[in-house]
Amino acid sequence: MDLLSNKWIVNLLVSWFFIGVGCNSVEKKIYVHLNYTVPCVRLLNATHQIGCQSSLSGNVGVLHVLESEENVDWVLGTGANPPYLVILESALFTRSIMMKLKNGSGRVAGVAVIMPNANPLEGFSPHTSCPNENTGVYSETYDPSLAHCNVTMWNPFGNGLSYEEFDFPIFSMKDDNDTRVIRQCYMDHNRGGNGSVPQYPLCAMQLYSHMSAVTDTATCMRRNDLNLSLSPEMICDPLGDYNVWAATRPLNTTAKGHKTGESVVVAAARLDSRSFFFDVAPGAESGVSGFVSLLAAASALKTVIQEAPPNRTIFYTFFQGETFDYIGSSRMVYDMENKQFAVDLDNVHSVLEIGQVGLRADSKLWLHSDPVSRKNDSVNDEVNKLITNLHSAAVNLSVSVEEPNVSQPLPPSSFQRFLRARPIPGLVIEDHKSSFTNRFYESMYDNADHLNMSYPANLTQEEQLEFVTETAKALTEVATLVARALYIQAGGAEAQLRNINADPEIVTRMLYGFLVRTNNTWFQQLVPSDLMSHLGDRPTNFYVGVAQQTSEPTLLVQYLLANMTGSHFNISQENCKNQREDEKDEESKHMYSYMWVQGTVPPNNTEREGFCVRSTVRLSKALSPAFDLKEYTSKDYSTWTESRWKVIKGRIFLVASPDLEMMTLGVGVGVLITSLLLTYIMSSKADILFSSGREPANATY
């Protein structure tokens, strides 16, 4: 290759480089990318699909900030520049407005909801008014008069918005710099003065959230199995995670099924929550209040159970996926029935479930039971004993317990899945007598503010972590009540009750960690180093997610429960991670789990002093049996799946008038045609245009 050719190659590469840099620079000048956007995503079950999605190339619309519900008619009828991408303040994010936009005949390209910095005064729940009504115990074969919330409408604020299908993207955005830029862009370009039509260029937004799955779970799972390419792509994934459980006595987890002579009292709580937007699920009242109380109760029982163990085993269980038709509890019951779990249903003596307990009025909790199973005399006797034990546990506490009307059915609860299998004595503790006290059930507003968690001004993050809030004090009383009741129910002596007291400092740290900031010094010392990347300067997201990965709440609860019920074990890190007490130990792993955690940083040191925790904490699969059985149209088990997607993003830019766009296109086409003609002419006349006289090879001078 000669020097001239090399020079042309170098010039070509340099040109490409500058073209790439120039394109990148132009792209940044045209678009303003939105930093914090959380979409509504598509979910599917046995019968249909719900949620939202954009087109494959994203939905584009002219920005319009909706100022009132009356303004919807302008968007849907008289607005001159459709389609519109509607910006909603949170107060206007209602079912009536969203359903009008849904039926907007193609004039709506998408919706962006600005999340407020404070909760609204009115109740808002995008969940249904009768949660999990088709997968609980009450049905056509189990007292039909109690089915479908015929007696009690549990969630009166439920508007069902989360279970609608929208054919355009819906994003949530923080009320921060992004929203200020959007508002300013709208005011500068899209809001005409004195009722006049705004002039181009107009401010527009593009939202990307294309979903791969369509129709229902059976369809998307069938498409998953069609491996027609060398690199097949999954279309959807089952919702699921892992349940967390521990026992006050070690149980051999290798030997599945019935344990002779073993009787367990199941103490249950749910871990998950949801909202309309998949990555914003704070679940403060719906989930956190219950499982934090149970964790604190387990911690309070640790010492007394070691010193005066009761006759029965207490079985702490934290269920995942309960929001979506009881995924976790139905799986555990299924495994118990099929001898695939550490115990079976014959080993279950009774169940005590802690539900929503963070908003109780008059320091009163309500003990809900099942009126159908209580028609059985033996079950009724055991339920009455459990009620008596709870009354005994409440003595000298600032919390009292009462029963609602005995003819009222159970509220939505994991206990219902046990009753579907057989009549088992049990109670569900709630802060409501009938309908939920929680006005923000399964919404983005069910957060720390909703539980009235507040801190004095000017506290550092470390001081907030240690500050015992009034909410923490109230839940400490609940945890003490639960711990004492469980101890008596398990056969412990009432004389020991005064020694069972939950720690308010532990409760307040857990509330801060789950509802304010997961990345705090207390959580850091109780988890392994590889979990540090999961901790952030934000509340926990309690959406269950898909079964392929373990969620942050599951991992945190696993390690918290291990630290609260287990013991520090003096073995090496290698042995700890290999689930053994020494190199010859092959048996302990069947009875205990071993976890190496970071520990604290000693004074005048920079490295943590890690240690091993030995406990009975285990994870068990929280995946609906429908997916193992391949019964994707099942009416007995959850069939929820989540669609996969590739890109989630949003950006704003200025859009020119259609006339200008057509003129620009016409000029571009003209230039292209002219250049092609010139190229053709020059190519056909190249021998004339580029010929030069050549001197003969034998020329001499």
XYZ file of C-alpha atoms in Angstrom:
701
model
C 0.000 0.000 0.000
C 1.517 3.339 -1.062
C 1.822 6.510 0.967
C -1.121 8.171 -0.772
C -3.467 5.318 0.169
C -2.348 5.456 3.800
C -3.002 9.182 3.841
C -6.543 8.689 2.542
C -7.250 6.046 5.215
C -5.977 8.341 7.983
C -8.104 11.209 6.684
C -11.150 8.941 6.537
C -10.696 7.743 10.123
C -10.216 11.301 11.384
C -13.375 12.349 9.547
C -15.371 9.518 11.103
C -14.077 10.463 14.555
C -15.144 14.073 14.224
C -18.508 13.053 12.774
C -19.098 10.794 15.815
C -18.084 13.515 18.262
C -20.235 16.001 16.412
C -23.277 13.679 16.451
C -22.870 13.094 20.184
C -22.610 16.825 20.768
C -25.701 17.500 18.656
C -27.668 14.805 20.508
C -26.864 16.454 23.836
C -27.967 19.815 22.488
C -31.276 18.445 21.207
C -32.374 16.225 24.116
C -32.611 16.675 27.883
C -32.627 13.222 29.484
C -34.701 12.660 32.613
C -32.673 11.243 35.480
C -35.231 9.647 37.806
C -38.184 8.018 36.083
C -40.067 4.941 37.257
C -42.532 3.345 34.850
C -45.695 1.393 35.205
C -44.845 -2.009 33.699
C -46.900 -4.798 32.176
C -47.982 -7.754 34.306
C -49.918 -10.788 33.124
C -51.949 -13.577 34.723
C -54.085 -16.510 33.621
C -56.730 -14.371 31.944
C -55.372 -10.988 30.850
C -52.674 -8.327 30.992
C -52.476 -5.132 33.035
C -50.105 -2.176 33.209
C -48.577 0.096 30.596
C -46.198 0.173 27.665
C -44.881 2.377 24.853
C -44.372 1.579 21.200
C -41.093 -0.043 20.188
C -39.550 3.333 19.280
C -41.044 5.159 22.271
C -44.089 7.403 22.461
C -43.696 11.086 21.546
C -46.162 13.803 22.466
C -46.377 17.550 22.952
C -46.106 18.390 26.640
C -49.245 19.560 28.381
C -49.378 20.249 32.112
C -52.896 19.357 33.251
C -54.160 22.049 35.596
C -57.602 20.676 36.469
C -59.935 17.803 35.617
C -61.925 20.136 33.374
C -58.770 20.655 31.330
C -58.907 16.984 30.230
C -61.561 17.858 27.641
C -59.105 20.249 25.964
C -56.526 17.451 25.687
C -59.067 14.983 24.334
C -60.965 17.322 22.052
C -59.906 20.834 21.150
C -56.116 20.866 21.629
C -54.524 21.825 18.310
C -51.310 19.748 18.519
C -52.057 16.155 19.463
C -50.923 13.672 20.548
C -50.176 15.066 24.010
C -47.916 13.765 26.723
C -49.792 14.804 29.844
C -47.990 15.965 32.985
C -50.069 15.271 36.098
C -49.617 16.687 39.540
C -50.218 13.925 42.071
C -53.571 15.421 43.147
C -54.892 14.813 39.618
C -53.632 11.227 39.456
C -57.109 9.788 40.015
C -59.070 6.971 38.461
C -61.582 9.286 36.798
C -58.897 11.327 35.023
C -56.803 8.305 34.074
C -59.788 6.476 32.597
C -60.678 9.531 30.522
C -57.109 9.683 29.210
C -57.162 5.930 28.563
C -60.192 6.374 26.317
C -58.654 9.403 24.592
C -58.890 8.066 21.020
C -55.173 8.312 20.292
C -54.807 11.916 21.443
C -52.737 10.838 24.503
C -49.165 9.624 23.915
C -48.354 9.080 27.572
C -48.585 10.386 31.121
C -45.933 11.553 33.576
C -46.963 11.819 37.244
C -45.017 14.157 39.503
C -44.529 12.500 42.880
C -45.206 14.900 45.756
C -42.908 15.625 48.673
C -45.806 15.182 51.108
C -48.712 12.755 51.258
C -52.187 13.906 50.184
C -54.941 14.426 52.733
C -57.392 12.212 50.879
C -57.050 8.449 50.697
C -55.622 6.871 47.552
C -55.232 3.167 46.846
C -54.707 1.921 43.265
C -55.298 -1.646 44.473
C -58.691 -3.346 44.286
C -61.302 -2.870 46.998
C -61.253 -6.640 47.677
C -57.575 -7.753 47.581
C -56.835 -11.316 46.451
C -60.538 -12.105 46.396
C -60.219 -15.115 44.069
C -57.341 -16.924 45.772
C -58.272 -16.699 49.447
C -60.196 -19.327 51.388
C -63.696 -17.945 50.849
C -65.226 -19.302 47.648
C -68.235 -21.084 46.206
C -67.211 -24.170 48.179
C -66.184 -22.434 51.434
C -69.099 -20.296 52.644
C -70.026 -18.346 49.484
C -71.767 -15.702 51.598
C -68.327 -14.552 52.827
C -66.655 -14.602 49.390
C -65.849 -11.516 47.280
C -65.969 -9.195 50.304
C -69.744 -9.579 50.558
C -69.625 -8.905 54.308
C -66.704 -6.451 54.604
C -65.204 -4.269 51.879
C -61.655 -4.390 53.183
C -60.102 -1.638 51.076
C -62.786 1.035 50.585
C -60.297 3.468 49.002
C -59.292 0.885 46.402
C -59.948 2.156 42.877
C -58.391 -0.736 40.935
C -56.140 1.538 38.864
C -53.162 -0.824 39.213
C -55.209 -3.538 37.530
C -56.141 -1.554 34.411
C -54.380 -1.845 31.059
C -53.064 1.297 29.348
C -51.752 1.335 25.780
C -49.430 4.253 26.493
C -46.512 4.680 28.932
C -47.059 6.121 32.413
C -44.004 7.275 34.354
C -43.517 8.790 37.791
C -40.970 11.547 38.376
C -39.543 13.154 41.473
C -40.446 16.759 42.090
C -36.888 18.010 41.548
C -34.682 19.543 38.841
C -36.186 17.391 36.075
C -39.704 18.557 36.789
C -38.580 22.181 37.027
C -36.993 21.883 33.580
C -40.188 20.336 32.224
C -42.393 23.047 33.701
C -40.119 25.785 32.380
C -40.057 24.229 28.916
C -43.849 24.038 28.964
C -44.236 27.660 30.086
C -41.744 28.943 27.517
C -43.067 27.079 24.497
C -46.436 25.406 25.001
C -48.595 27.782 26.984
C -50.063 30.388 24.695
C -50.781 33.790 26.176
C -54.350 35.121 26.498
C -55.856 31.919 25.150
C -53.890 32.024 21.903
C -52.561 28.904 20.214
C -48.864 28.391 21.062
C -46.422 28.743 18.193
C -43.759 26.288 17.113
C -41.270 25.066 18.216
C -43.163 23.215 20.979
C -41.779 21.309 23.943
C -42.245 17.547 23.566
C -41.414 14.424 25.566
C -40.508 10.899 24.527
C -41.038 7.926 26.849
C -39.582 4.464 26.214
C -41.091 1.449 28.002
C -41.852 -1.150 25.361
C -42.937 -4.471 26.859
C -42.214 -7.814 25.204
C -45.084 -9.893 26.596
C -48.725 -9.693 25.510
C -52.134 -11.268 26.155
C -51.693 -13.501 29.241
C -49.280 -15.732 31.153
C -50.024 -18.865 29.111
C -49.152 -16.999 25.909
C -45.900 -15.504 27.157
C -44.730 -18.745 28.789
C -45.395 -20.582 25.533
C -43.348 -17.975 23.677
C -40.561 -18.443 26.235
C -40.381 -22.089 25.220
C -40.122 -21.344 21.495
C -36.338 -21.352 21.094
C -36.226 -20.602 17.382
C -32.977 -18.640 17.385
C -29.415 -19.236 18.477
C -29.810 -16.646 21.230
C -33.454 -16.956 22.352
C -34.956 -14.097 24.338
C -37.272 -14.583 27.276
C -40.578 -12.747 27.015
C -41.726 -12.773 30.636
C -40.757 -14.109 34.057
C -42.875 -15.465 36.921
C -43.208 -13.182 39.917
C -41.543 -14.678 42.959
C -38.686 -14.637 45.423
C -37.874 -16.549 48.621
C -39.685 -16.916 51.923
C -37.568 -16.433 55.044
C -38.117 -18.735 58.008
C -36.491 -19.808 61.249
C -37.392 -22.128 64.119
C -36.672 -21.859 67.824
C -35.404 -25.458 67.646
C -33.109 -26.644 64.851
C -34.968 -28.724 62.262
C -33.241 -31.138 59.917
C -33.889 -29.544 56.533
C -32.545 -32.542 54.621
C -35.247 -34.852 55.970
C -38.417 -33.495 54.370
C -41.965 -34.044 55.530
C -43.448 -34.999 58.864
C -41.361 -34.664 62.013
C -42.548 -37.133 64.637
C -43.278 -35.467 67.965
C -42.770 -31.980 66.548
C -45.467 -29.344 67.071
C -44.959 -25.846 65.663
C -46.692 -22.528 66.205
C -46.416 -20.553 62.974
C -45.752 -16.834 63.509
C -46.240 -15.191 60.121
C -45.939 -11.808 58.410
C -45.748 -10.670 54.797
C -42.724 -8.949 53.265
C -43.909 -7.498 49.982
C -45.963 -4.575 48.803
C -46.591 -2.748 45.535
C -47.849 0.487 44.015
C -48.875 1.635 40.549
C -45.177 2.139 39.697
C -43.089 -1.001 39.956
C -39.995 0.461 41.641
C -41.858 2.531 44.256
C -43.369 0.216 46.867
C -42.639 1.515 50.391
C -45.302 -0.672 52.098
C -44.905 1.010 55.488
C -48.250 0.035 56.978
C -49.220 -2.831 54.672
C -46.020 -4.823 55.219
C -43.264 -3.177 57.262
C -45.292 -2.581 60.435
C -46.111 -6.287 60.634
C -42.784 -7.899 59.819
C -40.780 -5.406 61.916
C -43.024 -6.277 64.877
C -42.407 -9.991 64.275
C -38.634 -9.503 63.932
C -38.583 -7.540 67.197
C -40.694 -10.253 68.847
C -38.212 -12.916 67.710
C -35.373 -10.869 69.180
C -37.249 -10.468 72.478
C -37.798 -14.237 72.736
C -34.190 -15.245 72.114
C -32.912 -15.242 75.712
C -35.981 -16.643 77.457
C -36.262 -19.522 74.955
C -32.635 -20.448 75.629
C -33.188 -20.355 79.405
C -36.721 -21.767 79.607
C -37.620 -23.399 76.289
C -41.343 -24.014 75.723
C -42.784 -27.388 74.695
C -43.597 -26.399 71.129
C -41.401 -24.869 68.449
C -42.089 -21.323 67.299
C -41.778 -21.105 63.537
C -41.078 -17.547 62.319
C -42.159 -17.145 58.703
C -41.900 -14.133 56.392
C -43.823 -14.617 53.169
C -42.938 -13.030 49.828
C -45.321 -12.269 46.967
C -48.502 -12.161 49.074
C -49.750 -9.109 47.190
C -50.058 -11.206 44.032
C -52.475 -13.946 45.097
C -50.460 -15.267 48.050
C -47.403 -16.556 46.168
C -45.224 -17.276 49.217
C -47.801 -18.800 51.566
C -49.424 -20.920 48.862
C -45.989 -22.295 47.963
C -45.121 -23.176 51.558
C -48.478 -24.898 52.086
C -48.043 -26.754 48.783
C -44.581 -27.949 49.827
C -45.899 -29.018 53.245
C -48.721 -30.981 51.613
C -46.271 -32.722 49.262
C -43.640 -33.535 51.919
C -41.150 -31.128 50.344
C -40.646 -28.941 53.409
C -38.914 -29.300 56.771
C -42.308 -29.941 58.435
C -45.767 -30.782 57.159
C -49.262 -29.566 57.976
C -49.679 -32.280 60.617
C -46.877 -30.587 62.561
C -48.667 -27.201 62.538
C -50.411 -26.615 65.861
C -51.683 -23.074 65.219
C -50.995 -19.863 63.324
C -50.577 -16.289 64.573
C -50.211 -13.760 61.764
C -49.215 -10.120 62.265
C -50.820 -7.913 59.639
C -51.171 -4.130 59.482
C -50.482 -2.900 63.020
C -48.919 0.552 62.616
C -52.002 2.785 62.683
C -54.035 1.483 65.593
C -56.586 3.786 67.177
C -56.996 4.001 70.966
C -54.052 1.594 71.412
C -56.322 -1.249 70.331
C -55.592 -4.269 68.159
C -58.185 -6.592 66.668
C -57.999 -10.395 66.646
C -59.538 -11.726 63.430
C -60.506 -15.375 63.118
C -62.288 -17.583 60.597
C -65.963 -18.187 61.512
C -66.203 -21.250 59.255
C -63.383 -23.342 60.734
C -64.459 -22.316 64.249
C -67.629 -24.346 63.766
C -65.324 -27.272 64.467
C -65.275 -27.585 68.275
C -61.606 -28.539 68.574
C -60.524 -25.654 66.341
C -62.756 -23.242 68.232
C -61.300 -24.359 71.565
C -57.752 -23.751 70.360
C -58.675 -20.347 68.910
C -60.212 -19.372 72.248
C -57.027 -20.454 74.032
C -54.962 -18.317 71.657
C -57.264 -15.345 72.327
C -56.883 -15.914 76.079
C -53.104 -16.049 75.690
C -53.119 -12.718 73.854
C -55.195 -11.132 76.613
C -52.711 -12.452 79.179
C -49.823 -11.117 77.106
C -51.409 -7.640 77.001
C -51.427 -7.251 80.787
C -49.420 -4.177 81.877
C -48.956 -3.076 78.260
C -50.389 0.079 76.708
C -52.032 -1.978 73.975
C -55.256 -3.934 74.295
C -56.801 -6.663 72.139
C -60.400 -7.288 71.157
C -62.381 -9.488 68.779
C -64.569 -8.124 65.995
C -67.961 -9.636 65.211
C -67.500 -13.408 65.154
C -69.432 -13.684 61.861
C -66.944 -11.469 60.032
C -64.525 -13.297 57.701
C -60.762 -13.056 57.830
C -59.172 -10.015 56.185
C -56.763 -10.683 53.277
C -54.018 -12.726 54.964
C -51.553 -15.558 54.426
C -53.459 -17.620 57.009
C -56.225 -18.074 54.449
C -53.939 -20.305 52.365
C -53.434 -22.635 55.347
C -57.194 -22.825 55.816
C -57.626 -23.779 52.164
C -55.634 -26.917 52.973
C -57.287 -27.837 56.287
C -58.972 -26.275 59.359
C -56.114 -24.972 61.508
C -56.567 -22.801 64.619
C -55.269 -19.295 64.098
C -55.670 -15.549 64.411
C -54.670 -12.498 62.388
C -53.723 -9.394 64.383
C -54.710 -6.119 62.693
C -55.167 -2.468 63.634
C -58.633 -2.379 62.030
C -61.915 -3.862 63.204
C -63.471 -4.054 59.751
C -62.240 -2.021 56.752
C -58.550 -1.117 56.553
C -57.318 1.831 58.598
C -54.696 2.196 55.872
C -55.931 4.894 53.441
C -52.935 4.342 51.139
C -52.961 0.550 50.838
C -50.505 -0.612 48.145
C -49.706 2.915 46.987
C -46.625 5.107 46.811
C -47.998 7.096 49.767
C -47.779 4.172 52.194
C -44.447 5.485 53.441
C -42.662 6.684 56.577
C -44.801 9.839 56.712
C -47.920 7.696 56.676
C -46.688 5.956 59.859
C -46.072 9.400 61.392
C -42.341 8.816 61.605
C -40.761 12.187 62.314
C -37.382 13.312 63.595
C -36.297 16.524 65.320
C -34.640 19.060 63.048
C -30.856 19.169 62.653
C -30.251 15.508 63.538
C -27.473 13.761 61.653
C -28.209 10.504 59.833
C -26.581 8.554 62.650
C -28.669 10.401 65.240
C -31.853 9.726 63.279
C -30.964 6.025 63.189
C -30.783 5.953 66.999
C -33.688 8.306 67.733
C -36.646 6.365 69.164
C -39.746 7.711 67.425
C -43.281 7.486 68.786
C -44.045 5.016 66.017
C -41.172 2.813 67.192
C -42.448 2.932 70.769
C -45.932 1.894 69.643
C -44.640 -1.010 67.536
C -42.380 -2.095 70.405
C -45.527 -2.632 72.465
C -47.006 -4.690 69.639
C -43.813 -6.756 69.389
C -43.822 -7.403 73.146
C -47.469 -8.500 72.965
C -46.728 -10.872 70.080
C -43.615 -12.320 71.734
C -45.384 -13.030 75.013
C -48.409 -14.546 73.287
C -46.210 -16.805 71.154
C -44.321 -17.976 74.219
C -47.506 -18.959 76.077
C -49.002 -20.509 72.931
C -45.872 -22.635 72.566
C -46.348 -23.938 76.116
C -44.088 -21.554 78.011
C -44.739 -20.563 81.614
C -46.631 -17.312 82.236
C -44.185 -16.555 85.054
C -41.576 -15.802 82.376
C -43.663 -13.125 80.621
C -42.168 -10.233 82.582
C -38.774 -11.190 81.125
C -40.020 -10.839 77.545
C -39.755 -7.254 76.331
C -39.007 -5.975 72.854
C -36.214 -3.438 72.424
C -37.392 -0.023 71.125
C -33.892 0.761 69.830
C -33.968 -2.289 67.563
C -37.447 -1.353 66.332
C -36.503 2.245 65.560
C -33.360 1.140 63.685
C -35.357 -1.282 61.571
C -37.976 1.349 60.747
C -35.269 3.838 59.783
C -33.437 1.244 57.694
C -36.472 0.009 55.769
C -38.409 3.263 55.419
C -35.778 6.028 55.345
C -32.272 4.830 54.426
C -31.056 1.267 53.952
C -27.425 2.378 53.815
C -26.863 2.938 57.536
C -24.222 1.795 59.989
C -26.463 -0.741 61.742
C -27.498 -2.581 58.581
C -23.900 -2.475 57.353
C -22.571 -4.415 60.335
C -25.251 -7.121 60.126
C -24.795 -8.061 56.448
C -21.924 -9.530 54.379
C -19.741 -7.318 52.241
C -21.336 -8.462 48.967
C -24.701 -7.104 50.114
C -23.313 -3.597 50.590
C -24.011 -2.718 46.963
C -27.739 -3.280 47.618
C -27.842 -0.638 50.344
C -28.691 2.877 49.217
C -29.604 6.316 50.468
C -33.300 5.588 49.959
C -36.135 3.518 51.398
C -36.491 -0.143 50.503
C -38.583 -1.131 47.504
C -40.860 -3.994 48.567
C -42.096 -5.017 45.116
C -41.595 -8.779 44.924
C -39.837 -8.793 41.534
C -39.198 -11.889 39.443
C -38.217 -15.343 40.624
C -34.737 -15.307 39.048
C -33.277 -13.066 41.727
C -33.433 -12.581 45.494
C -34.759 -9.148 46.423
C -33.195 -6.667 48.798
C -35.948 -7.019 51.469
C -35.551 -10.806 51.512
C -31.792 -10.599 52.018
C -32.062 -7.922 54.698
C -34.724 -9.811 56.655
C -32.712 -13.017 56.343
C -29.647 -11.441 57.950
C -31.595 -9.453 60.527
C -33.460 -12.560 61.652
C -30.201 -14.535 61.832
C -28.522 -11.881 63.979
C -31.573 -11.546 66.249
C -32.205 -15.246 66.840
C -28.782 -16.803 66.269
C -25.466 -16.626 68.076
C -21.934 -15.491 67.290
C -19.886 -18.557 66.524
C -16.119 -18.557 66.886
C -15.034 -20.257 63.664
C -12.993 -19.157 60.673
C -14.478 -17.289 57.751
C -13.714 -20.204 55.434
C -15.522 -22.740 57.618
C -18.424 -20.330 58.086
C -18.901 -19.851 54.355
C -18.603 -23.619 53.810
C -21.433 -24.243 56.328
C -19.373 -26.205 58.821
C -17.878 -25.837 62.280
C -14.587 -27.491 61.328
C -13.052 -29.323 58.386
C -14.576 -32.680 59.432
C -18.089 -31.397 60.137
C -20.637 -32.785 57.679
C -23.781 -32.705 59.840
C -24.255 -29.168 61.169
C -25.313 -27.751 57.796
C -28.465 -29.887 57.945
C -29.522 -28.261 61.233
C -28.068 -24.745 61.101
C -27.085 -22.065 58.639
C -23.829 -20.136 58.959
C -23.449 -16.539 57.767
C -20.336 -14.374 57.768
C -21.215 -10.728 58.401
C -19.111 -7.574 58.347
C -19.340 -6.517 61.982
C -18.335 -3.125 63.333
C -15.277 -0.963 62.788
C -13.341 -0.793 66.096
C -12.143 2.615 67.340
C -8.877 3.786 65.784
C -9.227 1.203 63.031
C -10.331 1.187 59.426
C -11.218 -2.467 58.886
C -14.317 -4.234 60.142
C -14.140 -7.172 62.524
C -16.323 -9.758 60.828
C -17.829 -12.752 62.598
C -19.910 -15.856 61.928
C -23.562 -16.122 62.911
C -25.075 -19.560 63.483
C -28.855 -19.700 63.298
C -31.781 -21.742 62.042
C -32.689 -19.146 59.387
C -33.414 -20.575 55.955
C -34.777 -19.463 52.611
C -37.483 -21.444 50.837
C -38.849 -20.950 47.360
C -41.637 -18.389 46.950
C -42.634 -19.347 43.424
C -46.226 -20.219 42.628
C -46.790 -23.974 42.211
C -48.587 -23.144 38.946
C -45.204 -22.701 37.240
C -43.803 -26.015 38.477
C -47.008 -27.740 37.413
C -47.113 -25.740 34.156
C -50.731 -24.877 34.922
C -50.643 -21.345 33.563
C -54.433 -20.977 33.675
C -54.734 -22.216 37.259
C -57.540 -20.899 39.462
C -55.948 -22.298 42.623
C -52.521 -20.649 42.473
C -51.034 -17.320 41.452
C -50.153 -17.066 37.761
C -48.667 -13.553 37.744
C -45.733 -12.836 35.435
C -43.820 -9.681 34.580
C -43.034 -8.726 30.993
C -39.425 -8.165 30.027
C -38.254 -4.913 28.473
C -35.039 -3.474 27.040
C -35.086 0.291 27.536
C -36.704 2.451 30.195
C -36.013 6.142 29.722
C -37.530 9.542 29.090
C -36.319 12.745 27.448
C -37.639 16.154 26.391
C -36.835 18.241 23.311
C -38.236 20.922 21.044
C -40.264 19.780 18.077
C -40.667 21.874 14.916
C -43.950 22.475 13.102
C -45.090 19.806 10.616
C -44.734 22.350 7.774
C -41.121 23.056 8.698
C -40.420 19.345 9.075
C -41.860 18.659 5.603
C -39.887 21.535 4.106
C -36.701 20.244 5.756
C -37.436 16.765 4.448
C -38.075 18.144 0.956
C -34.827 20.117 0.959
C -32.964 17.039 2.161
C -34.480 14.856 -0.552
C -33.627 17.546 -3.138
C -30.031 17.725 -1.976
C -29.816 13.922 -2.078
C -31.173 13.723 -5.631
C -28.883 16.561 -6.786
C -25.851 14.882 -5.248
C -26.758 11.562 -6.891
C -27.122 13.257 -10.291
C -23.806 15.052 -9.891
C -22.153 11.816 -8.824
C -23.577 10.023 -11.860
C -22.454 12.757 -14.274
C -18.984 12.948 -12.776
C -18.664 9.158 -12.815
C -19.748 8.895 -16.464
C -17.326 11.676 -17.536
C -14.511 10.646 -15.217
C -12.138 9.766 -18.081
C -12.483 13.339 -19.374
C -12.617 15.228 -16.088
C -9.780 13.420 -14.362
C -7.519 12.415 -17.255
C -4.000 13.877 -17.387
C -1.350 13.604 -20.091
C 1.070 10.818 -19.374
C 4.614 11.057 -20.531
C 5.976 8.024 -22.325
C 7.963 5.667 -20.130
C 11.091 6.062 -22.261
C 11.119 9.847 -22.107
C 14.552 11.328 -21.486
C 15.734 14.731 -20.442
